[in-house]
Tab-separated table of C-alpha atoms and ligand atoms in Angstrom:
chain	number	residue	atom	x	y	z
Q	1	UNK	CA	19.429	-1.312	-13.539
Q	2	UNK	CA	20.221	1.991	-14.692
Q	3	UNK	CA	20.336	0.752	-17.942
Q	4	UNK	CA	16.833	-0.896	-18.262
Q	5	UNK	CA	15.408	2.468	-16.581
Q	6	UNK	CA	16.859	4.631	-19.094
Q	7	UNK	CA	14.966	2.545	-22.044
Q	8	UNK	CA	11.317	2.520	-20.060
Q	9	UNK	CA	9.129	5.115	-21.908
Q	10	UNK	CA	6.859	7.296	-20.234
Q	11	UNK	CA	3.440	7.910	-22.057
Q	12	UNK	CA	1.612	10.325	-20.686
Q	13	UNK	CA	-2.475	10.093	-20.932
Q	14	UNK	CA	-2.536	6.210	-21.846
Q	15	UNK	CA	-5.221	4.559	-21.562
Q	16	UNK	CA	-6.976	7.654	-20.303
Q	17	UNK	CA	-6.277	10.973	-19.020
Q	18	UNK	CA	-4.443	11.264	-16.068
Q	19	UNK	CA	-2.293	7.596	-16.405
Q	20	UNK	CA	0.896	7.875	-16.793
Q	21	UNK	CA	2.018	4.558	-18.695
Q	22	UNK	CA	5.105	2.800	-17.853
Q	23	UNK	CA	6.118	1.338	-21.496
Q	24	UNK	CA	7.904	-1.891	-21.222
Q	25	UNK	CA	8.018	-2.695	-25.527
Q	26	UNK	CA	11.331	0.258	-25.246
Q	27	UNK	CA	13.492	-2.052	-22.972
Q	28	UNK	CA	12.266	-5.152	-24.453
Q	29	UNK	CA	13.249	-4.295	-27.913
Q	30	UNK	CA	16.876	-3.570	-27.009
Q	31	UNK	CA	18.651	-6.589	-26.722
Q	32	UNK	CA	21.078	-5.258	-23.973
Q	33	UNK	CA	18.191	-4.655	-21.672
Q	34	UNK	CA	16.179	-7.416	-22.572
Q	35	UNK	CA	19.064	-9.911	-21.582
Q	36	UNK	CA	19.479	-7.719	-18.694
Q	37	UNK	CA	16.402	-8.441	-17.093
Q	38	UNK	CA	16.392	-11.946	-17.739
Q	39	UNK	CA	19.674	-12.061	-15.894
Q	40	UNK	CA	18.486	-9.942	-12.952
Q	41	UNK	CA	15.077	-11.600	-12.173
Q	42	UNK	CA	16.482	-14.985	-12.603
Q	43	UNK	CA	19.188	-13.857	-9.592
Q	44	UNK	CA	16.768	-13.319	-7.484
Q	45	UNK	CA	15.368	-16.994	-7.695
Q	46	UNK	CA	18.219	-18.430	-8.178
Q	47	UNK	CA	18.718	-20.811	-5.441
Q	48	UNK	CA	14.657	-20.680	-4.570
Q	49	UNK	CA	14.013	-24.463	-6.485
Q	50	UNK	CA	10.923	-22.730	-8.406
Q	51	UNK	CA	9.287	-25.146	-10.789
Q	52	UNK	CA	6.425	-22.545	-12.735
Q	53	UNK	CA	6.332	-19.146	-13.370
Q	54	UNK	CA	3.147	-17.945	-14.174
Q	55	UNK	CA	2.535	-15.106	-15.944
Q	56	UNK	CA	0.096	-12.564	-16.784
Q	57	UNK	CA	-1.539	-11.719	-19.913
Q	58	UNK	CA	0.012	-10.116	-21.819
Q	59	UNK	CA	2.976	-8.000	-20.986
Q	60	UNK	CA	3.683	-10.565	-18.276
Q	61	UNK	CA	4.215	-13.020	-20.458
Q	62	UNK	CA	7.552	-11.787	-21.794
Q	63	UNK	CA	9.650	-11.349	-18.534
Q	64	UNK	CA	7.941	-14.508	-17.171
Q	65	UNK	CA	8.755	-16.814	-20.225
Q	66	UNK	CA	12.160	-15.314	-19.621
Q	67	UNK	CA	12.851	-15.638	-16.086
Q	68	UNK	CA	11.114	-19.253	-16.751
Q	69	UNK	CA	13.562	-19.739	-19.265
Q	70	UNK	CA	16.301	-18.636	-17.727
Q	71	UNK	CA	15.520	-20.512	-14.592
Q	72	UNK	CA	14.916	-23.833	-16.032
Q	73	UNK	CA	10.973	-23.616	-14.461
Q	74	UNK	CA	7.621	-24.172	-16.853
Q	75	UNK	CA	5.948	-21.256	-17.457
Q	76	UNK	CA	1.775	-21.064	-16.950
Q	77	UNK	CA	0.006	-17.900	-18.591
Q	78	UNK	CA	-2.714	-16.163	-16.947
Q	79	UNK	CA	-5.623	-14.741	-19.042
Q	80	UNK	CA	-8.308	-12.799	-19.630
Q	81	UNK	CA	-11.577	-14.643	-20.429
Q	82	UNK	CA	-12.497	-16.760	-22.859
Q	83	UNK	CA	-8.395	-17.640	-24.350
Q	84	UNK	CA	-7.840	-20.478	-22.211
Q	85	UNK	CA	-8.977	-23.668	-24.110
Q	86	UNK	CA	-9.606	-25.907	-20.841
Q	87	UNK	CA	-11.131	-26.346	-17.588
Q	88	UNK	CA	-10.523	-23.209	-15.588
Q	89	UNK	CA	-10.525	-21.058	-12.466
Q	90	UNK	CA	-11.415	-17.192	-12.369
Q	91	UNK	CA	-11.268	-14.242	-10.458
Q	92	UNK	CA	-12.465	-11.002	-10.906
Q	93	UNK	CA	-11.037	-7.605	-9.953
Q	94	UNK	CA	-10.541	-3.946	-9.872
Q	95	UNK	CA	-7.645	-2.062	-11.624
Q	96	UNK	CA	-6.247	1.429	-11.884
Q	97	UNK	CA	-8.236	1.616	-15.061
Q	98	UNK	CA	-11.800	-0.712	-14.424
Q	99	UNK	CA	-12.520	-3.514	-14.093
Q	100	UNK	CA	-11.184	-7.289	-15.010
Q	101	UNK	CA	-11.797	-10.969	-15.058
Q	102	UNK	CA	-8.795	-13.037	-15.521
Q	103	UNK	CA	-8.480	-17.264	-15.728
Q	104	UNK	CA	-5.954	-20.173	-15.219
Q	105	UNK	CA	-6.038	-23.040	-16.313
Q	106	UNK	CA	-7.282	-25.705	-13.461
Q	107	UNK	CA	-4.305	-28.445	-13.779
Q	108	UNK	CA	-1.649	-25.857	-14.691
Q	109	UNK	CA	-0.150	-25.875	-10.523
Q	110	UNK	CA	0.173	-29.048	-8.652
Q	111	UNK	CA	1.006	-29.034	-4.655
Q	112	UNK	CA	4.365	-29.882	-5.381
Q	113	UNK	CA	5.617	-26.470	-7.531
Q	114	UNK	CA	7.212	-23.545	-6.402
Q	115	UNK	CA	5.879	-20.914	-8.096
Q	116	UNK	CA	6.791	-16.868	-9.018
Q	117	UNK	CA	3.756	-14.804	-10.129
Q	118	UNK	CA	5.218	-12.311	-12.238
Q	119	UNK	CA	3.809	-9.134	-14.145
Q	120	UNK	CA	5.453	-6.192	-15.611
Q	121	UNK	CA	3.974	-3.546	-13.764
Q	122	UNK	CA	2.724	-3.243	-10.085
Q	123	UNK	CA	-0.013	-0.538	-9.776
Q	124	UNK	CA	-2.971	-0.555	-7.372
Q	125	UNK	CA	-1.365	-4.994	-6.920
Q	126	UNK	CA	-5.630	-6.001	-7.582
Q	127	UNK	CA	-4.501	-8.159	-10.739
Q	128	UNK	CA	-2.078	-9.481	-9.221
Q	129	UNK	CA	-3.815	-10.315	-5.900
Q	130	UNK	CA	-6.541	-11.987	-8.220
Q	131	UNK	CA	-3.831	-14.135	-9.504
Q	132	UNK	CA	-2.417	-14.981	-5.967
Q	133	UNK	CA	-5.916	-16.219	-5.173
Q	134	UNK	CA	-5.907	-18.406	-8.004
Q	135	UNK	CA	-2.704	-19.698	-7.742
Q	136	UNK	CA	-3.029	-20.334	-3.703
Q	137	UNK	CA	-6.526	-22.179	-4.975
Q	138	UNK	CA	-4.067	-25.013	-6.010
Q	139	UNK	CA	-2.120	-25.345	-3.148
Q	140	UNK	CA	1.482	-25.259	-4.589
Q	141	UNK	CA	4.216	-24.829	-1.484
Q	142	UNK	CA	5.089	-21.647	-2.035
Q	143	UNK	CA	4.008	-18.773	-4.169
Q	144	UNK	CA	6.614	-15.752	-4.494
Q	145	UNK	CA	5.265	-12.485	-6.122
Q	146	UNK	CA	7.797	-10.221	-8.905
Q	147	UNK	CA	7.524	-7.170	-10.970
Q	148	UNK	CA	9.859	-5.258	-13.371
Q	149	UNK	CA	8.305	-1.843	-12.363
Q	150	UNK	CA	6.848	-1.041	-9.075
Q	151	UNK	CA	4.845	2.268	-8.938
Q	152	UNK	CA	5.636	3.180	-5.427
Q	153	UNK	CA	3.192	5.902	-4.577
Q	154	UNK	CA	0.322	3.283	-5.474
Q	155	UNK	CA	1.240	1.638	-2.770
Q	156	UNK	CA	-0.095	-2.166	-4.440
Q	157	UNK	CA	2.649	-3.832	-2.539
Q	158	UNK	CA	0.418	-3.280	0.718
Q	159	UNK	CA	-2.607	-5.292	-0.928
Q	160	UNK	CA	-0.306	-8.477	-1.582
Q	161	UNK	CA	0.447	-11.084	1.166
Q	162	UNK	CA	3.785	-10.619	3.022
Q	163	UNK	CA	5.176	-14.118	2.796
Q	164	UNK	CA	4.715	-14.248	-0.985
Q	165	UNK	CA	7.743	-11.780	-0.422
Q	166	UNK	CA	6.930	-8.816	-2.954
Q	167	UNK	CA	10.206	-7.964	-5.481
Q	168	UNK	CA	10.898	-5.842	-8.382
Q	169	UNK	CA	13.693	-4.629	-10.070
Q	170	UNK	CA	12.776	-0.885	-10.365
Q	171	UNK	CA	10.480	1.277	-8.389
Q	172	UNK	CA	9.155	4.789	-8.811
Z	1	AMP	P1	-2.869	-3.127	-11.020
Z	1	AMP	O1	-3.854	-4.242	-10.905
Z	1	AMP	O2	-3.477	-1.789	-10.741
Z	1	AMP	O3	-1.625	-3.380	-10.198
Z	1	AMP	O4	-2.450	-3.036	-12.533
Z	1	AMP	C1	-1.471	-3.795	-13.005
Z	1	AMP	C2	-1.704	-4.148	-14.452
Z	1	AMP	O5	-2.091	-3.027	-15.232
Z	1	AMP	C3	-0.445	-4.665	-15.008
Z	1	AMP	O6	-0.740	-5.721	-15.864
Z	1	AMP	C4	0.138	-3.499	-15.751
Z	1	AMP	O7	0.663	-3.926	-16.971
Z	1	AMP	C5	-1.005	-2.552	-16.009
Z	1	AMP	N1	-0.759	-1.182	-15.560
Z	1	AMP	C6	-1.454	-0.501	-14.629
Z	1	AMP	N2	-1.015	0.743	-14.477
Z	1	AMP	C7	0.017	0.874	-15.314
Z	1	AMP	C8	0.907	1.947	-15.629
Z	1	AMP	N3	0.817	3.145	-15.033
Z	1	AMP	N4	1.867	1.707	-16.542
Z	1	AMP	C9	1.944	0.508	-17.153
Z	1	AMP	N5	1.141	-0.522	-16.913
Z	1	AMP	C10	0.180	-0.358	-16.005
């Protein structure tokens, strides 16, 4: 853990004044901590029988292919408007910096998965509690919710649902 910490970058003022942006492309280009996370998310599921991982566009897409990857689950991307090709769902929300729509595809979760919404970073948790909602739209028998970075003082982990039980691998 240590290890991925020391390669997240801090950039101060990013998108606007005042954010202080948890950089994620420092740990992913190092191979060490790349294969590090994929090891240490997948862990946590290990034993869990999860079937998609669903991630969300567009830094979520690279820890949730992996922990897909490494956890022999499909992996279903969540995206902004417009990208998806088929019939969709969306939700709209509010973020530490505005406002968002995001989509899923409509036949990407059956009842039968087990799914883990994952993102890289948990702020104010309103993405990914627009994601929950579109997930839990679909019924699947369990949704799980997972983070690489959770910014603590934000407290976002007190928007999401308790029994989607909340992890991430670092918090601030
Ligand atoms: P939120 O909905 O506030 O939890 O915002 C989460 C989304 O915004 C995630 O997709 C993050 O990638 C991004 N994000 C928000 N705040 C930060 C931050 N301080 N550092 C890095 N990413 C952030």
């Amino acid at each position: 853990m240590e290890y991925i910490k020391a390669h997240v970058r801090d950039v101060m003022d990013f998108p606007k004044k005042g954010i202080v942006f948890k950089d994620l492309t420092t740990v992913f280009k190092d191979p060490r901590a790349l294969h590090t996370i994929g090891w240490d998310l997948s862990q946590i599921y290990r034993d869990k029988g999860v079937t998609k991982v669903v991630g969300i566009e567009s830094r979520g897409f690279i820890g949730g292919s992996i922990l897909a990857f490494e956890l022999g689950a499909g992996f279903v991307p969540v995206r902004k408007p417009g990208k998806l090709p088929a019939d969709t769902l969306k939700a709209s929300y509010d973020k530490e910096y505005g406002t968002d729509t995001i989509e899923i595809h409509r036949d990407a979760i059956t009842e039968d998965d087990i799914v883990v919404l994952h993102d890289d970073v948990l702020a104010t948790g309103g993405t990914m509690l627009a994601a929950y909602n579109l997930v839990k739209q679909m019924n699947p028998k369990k949704i799980y919710i997972n983070f690489i970075i959770e910014l603590g003082a934000l407290n976002g982990r007190a928007l999401l649902p308790a029994e989607a039980e909340v992890t991430s691998l670092i918090t601030y």
